[in-house]
Amino acid sequence: MTAPATVRITVVVEPNAANRTLRVEMDGDRLFRASVLTLEGAEDKRLHEIQFAGVPSGQYSIHATVLSAHDVRGTAMEHVDVVGSSSEC
């Protein structure tokens, strides 16, 4: 991706009665963003889309965490590189 980027993230969450919250964090040297979605347990959809706009160049870790009312139910992590635009060079 070229900066400033719009990073689109799709998280697959298997519906389960215990699912309450989906937290997605994007963390890098120049930026931290987070989004929190309320889940509807077993009745919720599987695919959840989040986007972070205006992301500057850098290396980022993306963490997705599904929470119940009391525990972490699952996590996932990916890395994303955003490169500088030709005007930044």
XYZ file of N, CA, C and O in Angstrom, residues 38-87:
200
model
N -19.340 -4.258 19.006
C -20.154 -5.122 19.856
C -20.644 -6.290 19.019
O -21.142 -6.100 17.908
N -20.488 -7.493 19.540
C -20.953 -8.698 18.854
C -22.262 -9.164 19.468
O -22.504 -8.988 20.664
N -23.086 -9.781 18.646
C -24.415 -10.254 19.076
C -24.436 -11.755 19.330
O -25.410 -12.428 19.022
N -23.329 -12.281 19.863
C -23.273 -13.698 20.220
C -23.488 -14.617 19.033
O -22.960 -14.407 17.948
N -24.310 -15.640 19.224
C -24.562 -16.648 18.197
C -25.347 -16.101 17.020
O -25.372 -16.703 15.948
N -25.976 -14.948 17.185
C -26.809 -14.362 16.124
C -26.029 -13.442 15.189
O -26.574 -12.952 14.209
N -24.755 -13.170 15.484
C -23.990 -12.202 14.708
C -23.462 -12.812 13.414
O -23.388 -14.031 13.256
N -23.070 -11.949 12.498
C -22.496 -12.381 11.214
C -21.073 -12.879 11.424
O -20.453 -12.631 12.469
N -20.535 -13.578 10.436
C -19.179 -14.119 10.507
C -18.127 -13.095 10.095
O -17.037 -13.083 10.637
N -18.427 -12.269 9.104
C -17.445 -11.331 8.557
C -17.670 -9.933 9.109
O -18.788 -9.410 9.069
N -16.601 -9.333 9.595
C -16.645 -7.983 10.141
C -15.564 -7.171 9.441
O -14.408 -7.610 9.376
N -15.928 -6.017 8.917
C -14.982 -5.187 8.175
C -14.708 -3.896 8.932
O -15.624 -3.239 9.415
N -13.430 -3.567 9.015
C -12.967 -2.351 9.673
C -12.001 -1.681 8.715
O -11.269 -2.358 7.984
N -11.984 -0.352 8.700
C -10.969 0.322 7.908
C -10.384 1.483 8.689
O -11.058 2.133 9.483
N -9.100 1.695 8.462
C -8.372 2.804 9.054
C -7.840 3.637 7.888
O -7.062 3.145 7.073
N -8.248 4.895 7.814
C -7.862 5.775 6.706
C -6.709 6.680 7.115
O -6.475 6.939 8.296
N -5.984 7.173 6.092
C -4.917 8.133 6.321
C -3.708 7.564 7.033
O -3.027 8.271 7.776
N -3.407 6.293 6.795
C -2.299 5.628 7.478
C -0.978 6.041 6.811
O -0.802 5.846 5.611
N -0.041 6.619 7.595
C 1.249 7.023 7.022
C 2.155 5.817 6.777
O 1.887 4.712 7.267
N 3.237 6.048 6.043
C 4.170 4.959 5.752
C 4.737 4.394 7.045
O 4.882 5.098 8.060
N 5.023 3.111 7.027
C 5.581 2.429 8.191
C 5.177 0.973 8.229
O 4.448 0.484 7.361
N 5.672 0.290 9.234
C 5.338 -1.112 9.458
C 4.365 -1.189 10.626
O 4.573 -0.547 11.656
N 3.320 -1.987 10.458
C 2.246 -2.058 11.446
C 1.915 -3.502 11.779
O 1.980 -4.380 10.931
N 1.519 -3.707 13.028
C 0.958 -4.981 13.469
C -0.537 -4.758 13.660
O -0.947 -3.760 14.255
N -1.313 -5.694 13.151
C -2.762 -5.644 13.322
C -3.159 -6.817 14.216
O -2.823 -7.960 13.929
N -3.833 -6.503 15.313
C -4.279 -7.515 16.269
C -5.800 -7.492 16.330
O -6.391 -6.421 16.488
N -6.409 -8.663 16.216
C -7.858 -8.803 16.385
C -8.087 -9.713 17.592
O -7.457 -10.769 17.705
N -8.975 -9.282 18.473
C -9.266 -10.044 19.681
C -10.774 -10.156 19.862
O -11.483 -9.157 19.790
N -11.255 -11.378 20.064
C -12.667 -11.618 20.376
C -12.758 -11.883 21.871
O -12.017 -12.714 22.413
N -13.668 -11.148 22.519
C -13.825 -11.247 23.964
C -15.223 -11.715 24.335
O -16.202 -11.352 23.673
N -15.295 -12.494 25.408
C -16.585 -12.800 26.036
C -16.783 -11.759 27.127
O -16.019 -10.799 27.228
N -17.745 -11.959 27.989
C -17.950 -11.033 29.098
C -16.785 -11.061 30.081
O -16.544 -10.083 30.781
N -16.017 -12.191 30.106
C -14.970 -12.340 31.117
C -13.619 -12.783 30.588
O -12.631 -12.664 31.318
N -13.545 -13.298 29.356
C -12.309 -13.905 28.872
C -12.008 -13.514 27.428
O -12.894 -13.088 26.687
N -10.752 -13.741 27.032
C -10.356 -13.655 25.627
C -10.721 -14.983 24.981
O -10.319 -16.042 25.452
N -11.509 -14.923 23.914
C -11.951 -16.148 23.229
C -11.062 -16.511 22.054
O -11.008 -17.650 21.641
N -10.385 -15.529 21.477
C -9.509 -15.805 20.355
C -8.770 -14.555 19.921
O -9.218 -13.438 20.170
N -7.612 -14.764 19.286
C -6.811 -13.655 18.787
C -6.214 -14.014 17.438
O -6.065 -15.188 17.100
N -5.864 -12.980 16.683
C -5.151 -13.155 15.420
C -4.266 -11.934 15.221
O -4.566 -10.843 15.714
N -3.151 -12.121 14.482
C -2.247 -11.014 14.227
C -1.714 -11.104 12.797
O -1.477 -12.203 12.295
N -1.571 -9.961 12.165
C -0.973 -9.849 10.838
C -0.077 -8.624 10.819
O -0.220 -7.720 11.653
N 0.827 -8.578 9.845
C 1.689 -7.413 9.645
C 1.338 -6.756 8.320
O 1.000 -7.437 7.351
N 1.424 -5.425 8.296
C 1.146 -4.639 7.090
C 2.261 -3.619 6.917
O 2.662 -2.975 7.896
N 2.762 -3.478 5.694
C 3.725 -2.441 5.368
C 3.069 -1.422 4.476
O 2.455 -1.772 3.466
N 3.190 -0.153 4.842
C 2.703 0.957 4.028
C 3.947 1.713 3.586
O 4.745 2.151 4.424
N 4.129 1.847 2.273
C 5.318 2.525 1.747
C 5.020 3.972 1.454
O 3.870 4.349 1.226
N 6.076 4.780 1.467
C 5.919 6.201 1.189
C 5.507 6.437 -0.249
O 5.851 5.669 -1.147
N 4.752 7.496 -0.460
C 4.373 7.868 -1.818
C 5.567 8.473 -2.522
O 6.566 8.831 -1.907
N 5.470 8.621 -3.840
C 6.581 9.164 -4.613
C 6.903 10.594 -4.188
O 8.033 11.035 -4.287
N 5.927 11.327 -3.641
C 6.174 12.698 -3.179
C 6.927 12.716 -1.858
O 7.486 13.727 -1.478
